[in-house]
CSV table of C-alpha atoms and ligand atoms in Angstrom, one decimal:
chain,number,residue,atom,x,y,z
A,1,MET,CA,86.1,61.5,109.0
A,2,ASP,CA,88.8,59.7,107.1
A,3,ASN,CA,86.8,59.6,103.9
A,4,ILE,CA,86.1,63.3,104.2
A,5,PHE,CA,89.9,64.0,104.6
A,6,LYS,CA,90.5,61.8,101.5
A,7,ALA,CA,87.8,63.6,99.5
A,8,ILE,CA,89.5,67.0,100.4
A,9,GLN,CA,92.8,65.6,99.3
A,10,GLN,CA,91.3,64.4,96.0
A,11,SER,CA,89.6,67.8,95.4
A,12,ALA,CA,92.8,69.6,96.1
A,13,LYS,CA,94.7,67.7,93.5
A,14,LYS,CA,92.0,68.4,90.9
A,15,ILE,CA,91.9,72.1,91.9
A,16,LYS,CA,95.7,72.4,91.6
A,17,GLN,CA,95.3,71.0,88.0
A,18,ALA,CA,92.5,73.4,87.3
A,19,ILE,CA,94.5,76.4,88.5
A,20,ASP,CA,97.5,75.3,86.4
A,21,THR,CA,95.5,74.7,83.2
A,22,LYS,CA,92.1,76.4,83.1
A,23,ASP,CA,91.1,79.7,81.7
A,24,ILE,CA,90.8,82.2,84.6
A,25,GLY,CA,88.3,84.6,83.0
A,26,TYR,CA,85.2,85.9,84.7
A,27,SER,CA,81.8,84.3,84.3
A,28,GLU,CA,78.7,86.4,84.0
A,29,SER,CA,77.4,85.5,87.5
A,30,GLN,CA,77.9,86.9,91.0
A,31,ASN,CA,78.3,84.9,94.2
A,32,SER,CA,76.2,85.5,97.3
A,33,SER,CA,78.5,88.3,98.5
A,34,GLY,CA,78.0,90.2,95.2
A,35,GLU,CA,81.5,89.3,93.9
A,36,LEU,CA,81.9,88.5,90.2
A,37,GLN,CA,82.6,84.7,90.0
A,38,LEU,CA,85.6,83.5,88.1
A,39,GLN,CA,85.0,80.5,85.8
A,40,LEU,CA,87.6,78.8,88.0
A,41,ASP,CA,85.6,79.5,91.2
A,42,ILE,CA,82.6,77.7,89.6
A,43,LYS,CA,84.8,74.9,88.3
A,44,CYS,CA,86.4,74.3,91.7
A,45,ASP,CA,83.1,74.4,93.5
A,46,MET,CA,81.9,71.6,91.2
A,47,ILE,CA,85.0,69.6,91.8
A,48,ILE,CA,84.4,69.7,95.6
A,49,GLU,CA,80.7,69.0,95.3
A,50,GLU,CA,81.3,66.0,93.2
A,51,GLU,CA,83.8,64.5,95.6
A,52,PHE,CA,81.6,65.1,98.7
A,53,SER,CA,78.5,63.8,96.9
A,54,LYS,CA,80.2,60.3,97.0
A,55,ILE,CA,80.3,60.2,100.8
A,56,ALA,CA,77.4,58.7,102.7
A,57,SER,CA,78.2,60.4,106.0
A,58,ILE,CA,77.7,63.9,104.6
A,59,ASN,CA,74.3,65.4,105.3
A,60,SER,CA,74.7,68.8,103.6
A,61,ILE,CA,77.2,71.1,102.0
A,62,ALA,CA,77.4,74.9,101.9
A,63,SER,CA,79.7,76.7,99.5
A,64,GLU,CA,80.8,80.3,99.3
A,65,GLU,CA,79.9,80.1,95.6
A,66,LYS,CA,76.3,78.8,96.3
A,67,GLU,CA,73.3,80.8,97.5
A,68,ALA,CA,71.9,78.0,99.6
A,69,ALA,CA,73.1,74.8,101.3
A,70,VAL,CA,72.6,71.5,99.3
A,71,GLN,CA,71.4,68.4,101.1
A,72,PHE,CA,72.8,64.9,100.1
A,73,HIS,CA,71.7,62.5,102.9
A,74,LYS,CA,69.0,63.6,105.3
A,75,GLN,CA,70.0,61.2,108.2
A,76,SER,CA,73.8,61.7,108.0
A,77,PRO,CA,75.8,63.6,110.6
A,78,TYR,CA,78.3,65.8,108.8
A,79,PHE,CA,77.7,69.3,107.4
A,80,ILE,CA,80.6,70.8,105.4
A,81,ALA,CA,81.0,74.5,104.6
A,82,TYR,CA,83.8,75.4,102.1
A,83,ASP,CA,85.3,78.2,100.1
A,84,PRO,CA,86.6,76.5,96.9
A,85,ILE,CA,89.1,79.3,96.0
A,86,ASP,CA,89.6,81.9,98.6
A,87,GLY,CA,91.5,85.0,97.4
A,88,SER,CA,90.6,84.3,93.8
A,89,SER,CA,91.3,87.9,92.9
A,90,LEU,CA,95.0,87.0,93.4
A,91,LEU,CA,95.0,84.4,90.6
A,92,ASP,CA,95.6,86.8,87.8
A,93,VAL,CA,98.7,88.2,89.5
A,94,ASN,CA,99.9,84.6,90.3
A,95,LEU,CA,99.9,84.9,94.1
A,96,SER,CA,98.9,82.1,96.4
A,97,VAL,CA,95.3,81.2,96.9
A,98,GLY,CA,93.6,78.5,99.0
A,99,SER,CA,90.6,76.3,99.7
A,100,ILE,CA,89.0,76.3,103.2
A,101,PHE,CA,86.8,73.6,104.8
A,102,GLY,CA,84.8,73.6,108.0
A,103,ILE,CA,83.4,70.2,109.1
A,104,TYR,CA,80.4,70.5,111.4
A,105,LYS,CA,78.3,67.8,113.1
A,106,ASP,CA,74.5,68.1,113.2
A,107,GLY,CA,74.3,71.6,111.8
A,108,PHE,CA,76.2,74.7,110.6
A,109,GLU,CA,77.1,76.2,114.0
A,110,ALA,CA,80.6,77.1,115.4
A,111,LYS,CA,79.9,75.0,118.5
A,112,ASN,CA,79.3,72.0,116.2
A,113,MET,CA,82.6,72.1,114.4
A,114,VAL,CA,84.6,68.9,114.7
A,115,ALA,CA,87.4,69.5,112.2
A,116,ALA,CA,88.7,72.1,109.8
A,117,CYS,CA,91.1,72.2,106.9
A,118,TYR,CA,92.7,74.4,104.4
A,119,VAL,CA,94.9,73.9,101.3
A,120,VAL,CA,97.4,76.5,100.1
A,121,TYR,CA,98.2,76.5,96.4
A,122,GLY,CA,101.5,78.3,96.3
A,123,PRO,CA,104.9,77.3,94.9
A,124,ARG,CA,104.0,74.0,96.7
A,125,VAL,CA,100.6,72.6,97.6
A,126,GLU,CA,100.2,72.2,101.4
A,127,MET,CA,97.3,71.1,103.4
A,128,VAL,CA,96.6,71.8,107.1
A,129,PHE,CA,94.1,69.5,108.8
A,130,ALA,CA,92.9,70.2,112.4
A,131,HIS,CA,91.0,67.5,114.2
A,132,ASN,CA,92.6,66.8,117.6
A,133,LYS,CA,96.0,68.2,116.5
A,134,VAL,CA,96.9,70.5,113.7
A,135,LYS,CA,98.9,68.7,111.0
A,136,LEU,CA,100.8,69.9,108.0
A,137,HIS,CA,100.9,67.8,104.8
A,138,LEU,CA,102.7,68.4,101.5
A,139,LEU,CA,101.6,67.3,98.1
A,140,GLN,CA,104.5,65.3,96.6
A,141,ASN,CA,104.3,62.9,93.6
A,142,ASN,CA,100.5,63.2,93.6
A,143,SER,CA,100.0,62.2,97.2
A,144,PHE,CA,99.8,64.2,100.5
A,145,GLU,CA,102.6,63.3,102.9
A,146,TYR,CA,102.5,64.2,106.6
A,147,ILE,CA,105.2,66.7,107.5
A,148,LYS,CA,104.7,67.9,111.1
A,149,GLU,CA,102.4,69.1,113.8
A,150,ILE,CA,101.9,72.9,114.0
A,151,ARG,CA,102.0,74.8,117.3
A,152,LEU,CA,101.9,78.5,117.8
A,153,ASN,CA,104.3,80.3,120.2
A,154,ASN,CA,102.9,82.7,122.8
A,155,LYS,CA,104.1,85.7,120.8
A,156,GLY,CA,105.0,86.2,117.2
A,157,LYS,CA,106.6,88.8,114.9
A,158,LEU,CA,104.2,89.2,112.0
A,159,ASN,CA,101.3,91.7,111.5
A,160,ALA,CA,98.7,91.1,108.8
A,161,PRO,CA,96.1,94.0,109.0
A,162,GLY,CA,93.2,93.6,106.6
A,163,GLY,CA,90.7,96.1,105.3
A,164,THR,CA,91.2,99.6,104.0
A,165,GLN,CA,93.0,101.9,106.4
A,166,GLN,CA,90.9,104.9,105.8
A,167,ASN,CA,87.9,102.9,107.0
A,168,TRP,CA,89.5,101.6,110.2
A,169,LYS,CA,88.4,102.9,113.6
A,170,PRO,CA,91.1,105.1,115.3
A,171,TYR,CA,91.6,102.5,118.1
A,172,HIS,CA,92.1,99.8,115.5
A,173,LYS,CA,94.8,101.9,113.8
A,174,GLN,CA,96.4,102.4,117.2
A,175,LEU,CA,96.5,98.7,117.8
A,176,VAL,CA,98.1,98.0,114.4
A,177,ASP,CA,100.6,100.8,114.9
A,178,SER,CA,101.5,99.7,118.3
A,179,LEU,CA,102.5,96.3,117.0
A,180,PHE,CA,104.7,97.9,114.3
A,181,SER,CA,106.3,100.1,116.9
A,182,GLU,CA,107.2,96.9,118.9
A,183,GLY,CA,109.1,95.6,115.8
A,184,TYR,CA,106.4,93.5,114.1
A,185,ARG,CA,106.8,93.1,110.4
A,186,LEU,CA,104.1,93.7,107.8
A,187,ARG,CA,103.0,90.5,106.0
A,188,TYR,CA,99.8,90.9,104.0
A,189,SER,CA,99.2,89.4,100.6
A,190,GLY,CA,95.4,89.9,100.5
A,191,GLY,CA,94.8,86.1,100.6
A,192,MET,CA,93.4,84.9,103.9
A,193,VAL,CA,94.8,81.4,103.5
A,194,PRO,CA,98.5,82.2,102.7
A,195,ASP,CA,98.4,85.1,105.2
A,196,LEU,CA,97.2,83.0,108.1
A,197,HIS,CA,99.3,80.0,107.0
A,198,GLN,CA,102.4,82.2,107.2
A,199,ILE,CA,101.6,83.3,110.7
A,200,LEU,CA,100.9,79.7,111.8
A,201,LEU,CA,104.2,78.4,110.3
A,202,LYS,CA,106.3,81.2,111.6
A,203,GLY,CA,105.1,80.7,115.1
A,204,GLY,CA,102.7,83.6,115.7
A,205,GLY,CA,101.6,87.1,115.0
A,206,LEU,CA,98.3,88.8,114.3
A,207,PHE,CA,95.9,88.6,111.4
A,208,SER,CA,93.1,91.1,111.7
A,209,TYR,CA,90.0,91.9,109.6
A,210,PRO,CA,88.1,94.3,111.8
A,211,ALA,CA,84.7,96.0,111.6
A,212,THR,CA,85.2,99.0,109.4
A,213,SER,CA,83.1,102.0,108.4
A,214,ASP,CA,82.2,100.4,105.1
A,215,LYS,CA,81.9,96.8,106.5
A,216,PRO,CA,80.5,97.2,110.0
A,217,HIS,CA,80.1,93.4,110.3
A,218,GLY,CA,83.5,92.6,108.8
A,219,LYS,CA,84.1,91.1,105.4
A,220,LEU,CA,85.1,87.5,106.1
A,221,ARG,CA,82.4,84.8,106.1
A,222,LYS,CA,81.8,82.9,109.3
A,223,LEU,CA,81.1,79.4,108.0
A,224,PHE,CA,83.6,79.2,105.2
A,225,GLU,CA,86.5,81.4,106.5
A,226,VAL,CA,86.2,82.6,110.1
A,227,PHE,CA,85.1,79.5,112.0
A,228,PRO,CA,87.5,77.1,110.3
A,229,PHE,CA,90.5,79.3,110.9
A,230,ALA,CA,89.4,80.0,114.5
A,231,PHE,CA,89.2,76.2,115.1
A,232,ILE,CA,92.6,75.7,113.5
A,233,TYR,CA,94.3,78.5,115.5
A,234,LYS,CA,92.8,77.4,118.8
A,235,LYS,CA,93.8,73.7,118.2
A,236,ALA,CA,97.4,75.0,117.5
A,237,GLY,CA,97.5,76.8,120.8
A,238,GLY,CA,96.4,80.2,119.5
A,239,PHE,CA,93.3,82.4,119.9
A,240,ALA,CA,90.6,83.8,117.7
A,241,VAL,CA,88.2,86.6,118.7
A,242,ASP,CA,85.7,88.9,117.0
A,243,SER,CA,87.4,91.8,119.1
A,244,LYS,CA,85.9,90.7,122.4
A,245,GLN,CA,84.4,87.3,122.3
A,246,ASP,CA,85.9,83.9,121.4
A,247,ILE,CA,84.8,83.3,117.7
A,248,MET,CA,83.9,79.7,118.4
A,249,GLU,CA,81.1,81.0,120.8
A,250,LEU,CA,79.5,83.1,118.1
A,251,GLY,CA,76.1,82.1,116.5
A,252,CYS,CA,75.4,82.1,112.8
A,253,SER,CA,71.9,83.0,111.4
A,254,HIS,CA,72.6,82.8,107.7
A,255,ILE,CA,75.2,80.7,105.8
A,256,HIS,CA,76.8,83.8,104.3
A,257,ASP,CA,77.0,85.8,107.6
A,258,THR,CA,80.3,87.7,108.2
A,259,SER,CA,82.2,88.7,111.3
A,260,PRO,CA,85.1,90.9,112.3
A,261,CYS,CA,88.0,88.5,113.2
A,262,PHE,CA,91.4,88.5,114.8
A,263,PHE,CA,93.6,85.4,114.8
A,264,GLY,CA,96.9,85.2,116.6
A,265,SER,CA,99.0,84.0,119.5
A,266,LYS,CA,98.3,84.7,123.1
A,267,TYR,CA,100.2,88.0,123.4
A,268,GLU,CA,98.6,89.7,120.3
A,269,ILE,CA,95.1,88.6,121.1
A,270,GLU,CA,95.4,90.0,124.6
A,271,LYS,CA,96.4,93.3,123.0
A,272,VAL,CA,93.3,93.1,120.7
A,273,ILE,CA,91.0,92.6,123.7
A,274,ASP,CA,92.6,95.4,125.6
A,275,ALA,CA,92.4,97.8,122.6
A,276,TYR,CA,88.7,97.0,122.0
A,277,LYS,CA,87.5,96.9,125.7
A,278,ASP,CA,84.8,99.5,126.4
A,279,ARG,CA,84.2,100.0,122.6
B,1,FDP,P1,89.2,87.9,98.2
B,1,FDP,O1,88.3,89.1,98.3
B,1,FDP,O2,90.3,88.1,97.2
B,1,FDP,O3,88.4,86.6,98.0
B,1,FDP,O4,87.8,86.0,101.2
B,1,FDP,C1,88.0,87.3,101.0
B,1,FDP,C2,89.4,87.8,100.9
B,1,FDP,O5,89.9,87.7,99.6
B,1,FDP,C3,90.4,87.1,101.8
B,1,FDP,O6,91.1,86.0,101.3
B,1,FDP,C4,91.4,88.2,102.2
B,1,FDP,O7,92.0,88.0,103.4
B,1,FDP,C5,90.5,89.4,102.2
B,1,FDP,O8,89.4,89.1,101.3
B,1,FDP,C6,91.2,90.6,101.7
B,1,FDP,O9,90.4,91.7,101.7
B,1,FDP,P2,91.0,93.2,101.6
B,1,FDP,O10,91.5,93.3,100.2
B,1,FDP,O11,89.8,94.1,101.9
B,1,FDP,O12,92.1,93.4,102.7
């Protein structure tokens, strides 16, 4: 696991450089979700693939930017799913973006996840790695330094509601409105990594990306986005549900499967389950 952690750190440093210096124009290709790929998405995907290809314990990788998984070592235990640059549409307006990694043992299934990690490229570069505990690291002088352990409170103050409001179900709108009427503050940048990072570091709240009329299975991808953050939130003392069920109990039939998702502290997730019961 240590060499995987180091490879992620190495990739993050190179991605930071690429973000700072490379052209951020679009390529002519689309990714598996039909989004136009930025040249930087492709570049960062290659950076991560190259770092992981050096590690003998990695069996296969799956990237948000690749149609299919790539196998390196047939007998090895670890399967890694990653999104090289999540929220890349925010790059041209210079908002924070991130990389997300889910580390699985013996196959790409939530129940097989053994660690998860994300990196936020903001004014500073920070990395959160969850294995037994959830630990925050900061990039300083070209090396990642441990800062602190992250724990969620039982109730937070922030509300990050994803998706287009006109496509929300009425009971979802009621849930979002009820949090605002309790005094929750809106914090939504449109980047899953910085939005979830903010809730984690400020002690709690709710991030939601529900099933909507235009995206009945949600937008966010299970292997690269939803499972890693569910693992991280649960290890930090929070909760993650698809509206009813614990996300870490969900199956995954295709590497690009999506799911509705709700991440938060105890109080907000109980409200989600209550709002969605009998639906
Ligand atoms: P993006 O499309 O910019 O890559 O991964 C998808 C994602 O960003 C998440 O980072 C983000 O939380 C979400 O989509 C935002 O979607 P909406 O604009 O539909 O709210």
